[in-house]
mmCIF file of C-alpha atoms in Angstrom:
data_model
loop_
_atom_site.group_PDB
_atom_site.id
_atom_site.type_symbol
_atom_site.label_atom_id
_atom_site.label_comp_id
_atom_site.label_asym_id
_atom_site.label_seq_id
_atom_site.Cartn_x
_atom_site.Cartn_y
_atom_site.Cartn_z
ATOM 1 C CA UNK A 1 -9.811 16.837 6.055
ATOM 2 C CA UNK A 2 -12.128 19.616 7.141
ATOM 3 C CA UNK A 3 -15.222 18.736 9.129
ATOM 4 C CA UNK A 4 -18.543 18.838 7.323
ATOM 5 C CA UNK A 5 -19.967 22.324 7.418
ATOM 6 C CA UNK A 6 -16.676 23.893 8.553
ATOM 7 C CA UNK A 7 -16.582 26.196 5.526
ATOM 8 C CA UNK A 8 -19.956 27.697 6.453
ATOM 9 C CA UNK A 9 -19.645 27.592 10.241
ATOM 10 C CA UNK A 10 -20.535 30.725 12.171
ATOM 11 C CA UNK A 11 -18.078 31.796 14.834
ATOM 12 C CA UNK A 12 -17.448 34.659 17.229
ATOM 13 C CA UNK A 13 -15.025 35.655 19.982
ATOM 14 C CA UNK A 14 -16.481 35.666 23.492
ATOM 15 C CA UNK A 15 -15.622 38.130 26.286
ATOM 16 C CA UNK A 16 -12.750 35.953 27.479
ATOM 17 C CA UNK A 17 -11.192 35.942 24.013
ATOM 18 C CA UNK A 18 -12.167 32.365 23.169
ATOM 19 C CA UNK A 19 -13.264 31.548 19.632
ATOM 20 C CA UNK A 20 -16.708 29.928 19.769
ATOM 21 C CA UNK A 21 -17.883 27.988 16.718
ATOM 22 C CA UNK A 22 -21.636 27.419 16.481
ATOM 23 C CA UNK A 23 -22.781 24.068 15.081
ATOM 24 C CA UNK A 24 -23.476 24.131 11.334
ATOM 25 C CA UNK A 25 -25.058 20.662 11.452
ATOM 26 C CA UNK A 26 -25.724 17.927 14.008
ATOM 27 C CA UNK A 27 -24.011 14.819 12.650
ATOM 28 C CA UNK A 28 -20.277 15.640 12.721
ATOM 29 C CA UNK A 29 -20.020 16.152 16.475
ATOM 30 C CA UNK A 30 -21.959 12.969 17.164
ATOM 31 C CA UNK A 31 -19.857 10.989 14.669
ATOM 32 C CA UNK A 32 -16.644 12.252 16.296
ATOM 33 C CA UNK A 33 -17.955 11.332 19.767
ATOM 34 C CA UNK A 34 -19.112 7.888 18.598
ATOM 35 C CA UNK A 35 -15.750 7.127 16.985
ATOM 36 C CA UNK A 36 -13.758 8.211 20.039
ATOM 37 C CA UNK A 37 -16.050 6.354 22.457
ATOM 38 C CA UNK A 38 -16.156 3.216 20.303
ATOM 39 C CA UNK A 39 -19.953 3.133 20.272
ATOM 40 C CA UNK A 40 -21.503 0.011 18.826
ATOM 41 C CA UNK A 41 -24.803 -0.186 16.987
ATOM 42 C CA UNK A 42 -26.947 2.729 18.126
ATOM 43 C CA UNK A 43 -29.697 5.042 16.920
ATOM 44 C CA UNK A 44 -29.708 8.707 17.822
ATOM 45 C CA UNK A 45 -32.436 11.317 17.390
ATOM 46 C CA UNK A 46 -31.701 15.020 17.812
ATOM 47 C CA UNK A 47 -33.525 18.249 17.019
ATOM 48 C CA UNK A 48 -31.572 21.445 17.612
ATOM 49 C CA UNK A 49 -30.806 24.826 16.105
ATOM 50 C CA UNK A 50 -27.842 25.043 13.721
ATOM 51 C CA UNK A 51 -26.141 28.144 12.394
ATOM 52 C CA UNK A 52 -24.531 29.239 9.144
ATOM 53 C CA UNK A 53 -22.272 32.194 8.534
ATOM 54 C CA UNK A 54 -24.086 35.085 6.852
ATOM 55 C CA UNK A 55 -23.448 35.367 3.103
ATOM 56 C CA UNK A 56 -21.884 38.802 3.630
ATOM 57 C CA UNK A 57 -20.818 39.295 7.270
ATOM 58 C CA UNK A 58 -20.036 42.968 6.581
ATOM 59 C CA UNK A 59 -23.714 43.579 5.778
ATOM 60 C CA UNK A 60 -25.252 41.159 8.276
ATOM 61 C CA UNK A 61 -22.873 39.862 10.970
ATOM 62 C CA UNK A 62 -25.542 37.690 12.598
ATOM 63 C CA UNK A 63 -25.466 34.013 11.635
ATOM 64 C CA UNK A 64 -28.456 32.431 9.923
ATOM 65 C CA UNK A 65 -30.264 30.026 12.228
ATOM 66 C CA UNK A 66 -32.215 26.965 11.106
ATOM 67 C CA UNK A 67 -33.725 24.009 12.920
ATOM 68 C CA UNK A 68 -32.242 20.626 12.059
ATOM 69 C CA UNK A 69 -33.583 17.175 12.854
ATOM 70 C CA UNK A 70 -31.059 14.353 12.770
ATOM 71 C CA UNK A 71 -31.627 10.618 12.886
ATOM 72 C CA UNK A 72 -28.284 8.842 12.915
ATOM 73 C CA UNK A 73 -27.828 5.086 12.806
ATOM 74 C CA UNK A 74 -24.499 3.443 13.576
ATOM 75 C CA UNK A 75 -24.462 -0.038 12.091
ATOM 76 C CA UNK A 76 -22.464 -2.983 13.406
ATOM 77 C CA UNK A 77 -19.082 -3.501 11.764
ATOM 78 C CA UNK A 78 -18.670 -6.577 9.628
ATOM 79 C CA UNK A 79 -22.348 -7.220 8.957
ATOM 80 C CA UNK A 80 -22.932 -7.403 5.192
ATOM 81 C CA UNK A 81 -25.366 -4.700 4.112
ATOM 82 C CA UNK A 82 -25.585 -3.185 7.599
ATOM 83 C CA UNK A 83 -24.774 0.327 6.375
ATOM 84 C CA UNK A 84 -27.360 0.171 3.596
ATOM 85 C CA UNK A 85 -29.991 -1.217 5.994
ATOM 86 C CA UNK A 86 -29.244 1.579 8.467
ATOM 87 C CA UNK A 87 -29.603 4.243 5.766
ATOM 88 C CA UNK A 88 -32.853 2.604 4.623
ATOM 89 C CA UNK A 89 -34.219 3.088 8.154
ATOM 90 C CA UNK A 90 -33.356 6.776 7.927
ATOM 91 C CA UNK A 91 -35.066 7.117 4.531
ATOM 92 C CA UNK A 92 -38.170 5.337 5.857
ATOM 93 C CA UNK A 93 -38.337 7.682 8.846
ATOM 94 C CA UNK A 94 -37.919 10.721 6.579
ATOM 95 C CA UNK A 95 -40.748 9.535 4.330
ATOM 96 C CA UNK A 96 -43.012 9.071 7.353
ATOM 97 C CA UNK A 97 -42.129 12.527 8.678
ATOM 98 C CA UNK A 98 -42.923 14.158 5.341
ATOM 99 C CA UNK A 99 -46.216 12.248 5.128
ATOM 100 C CA UNK A 100 -47.184 13.415 8.626
ATOM 101 C CA UNK A 101 -45.825 16.959 8.410
ATOM 102 C CA UNK A 102 -46.514 17.731 4.769
ATOM 103 C CA UNK A 103 -46.149 21.403 3.912
ATOM 104 C CA UNK A 104 -45.158 22.241 7.494
ATOM 105 C CA UNK A 105 -41.740 20.735 6.764
ATOM 106 C CA UNK A 106 -41.042 22.883 3.700
ATOM 107 C CA UNK A 107 -38.411 23.843 2.839
ATOM 108 C CA UNK A 108 -36.624 20.636 3.744
ATOM 109 C CA UNK A 109 -33.478 18.922 2.563
ATOM 110 C CA UNK A 110 -32.269 15.357 2.922
ATOM 111 C CA UNK A 111 -28.686 14.107 2.829
ATOM 112 C CA UNK A 112 -27.961 10.439 2.202
ATOM 113 C CA UNK A 113 -24.649 9.017 3.321
ATOM 114 C CA UNK A 114 -24.589 5.917 1.137
ATOM 115 C CA UNK A 115 -24.174 5.990 -2.640
ATOM 116 C CA UNK A 116 -26.301 2.920 -3.293
ATOM 117 C CA UNK A 117 -29.342 4.587 -1.734
ATOM 118 C CA UNK A 118 -28.812 7.811 -3.651
ATOM 119 C CA UNK A 119 -28.729 5.833 -6.894
ATOM 120 C CA UNK A 120 -31.874 3.842 -6.033
#
């Protein structure tokens, strides 16, 4: 399966001929690292620029840059409801950020990783 954001990832070839892919979002790389390292329950905060391929690279070859804030929670395996509780923490933090930042955060988007929260 393709990584999240791979279809919109911005890339270029550096002077040495290496293909460099700029991050389209912050979660996939962390999730890959966490899975390989076997990380247990952990919270991670990150704010960094992300890049998307231009809609028409022939017209504008420069990628579109945006700032992304990520708050990732890895729940403990085997705990009933741990994933939903972890996502609830993320939603609570997002609500607090919007309340504090208000219009300064617009435009903003939120992605939920658990279906039960999206339905709630």
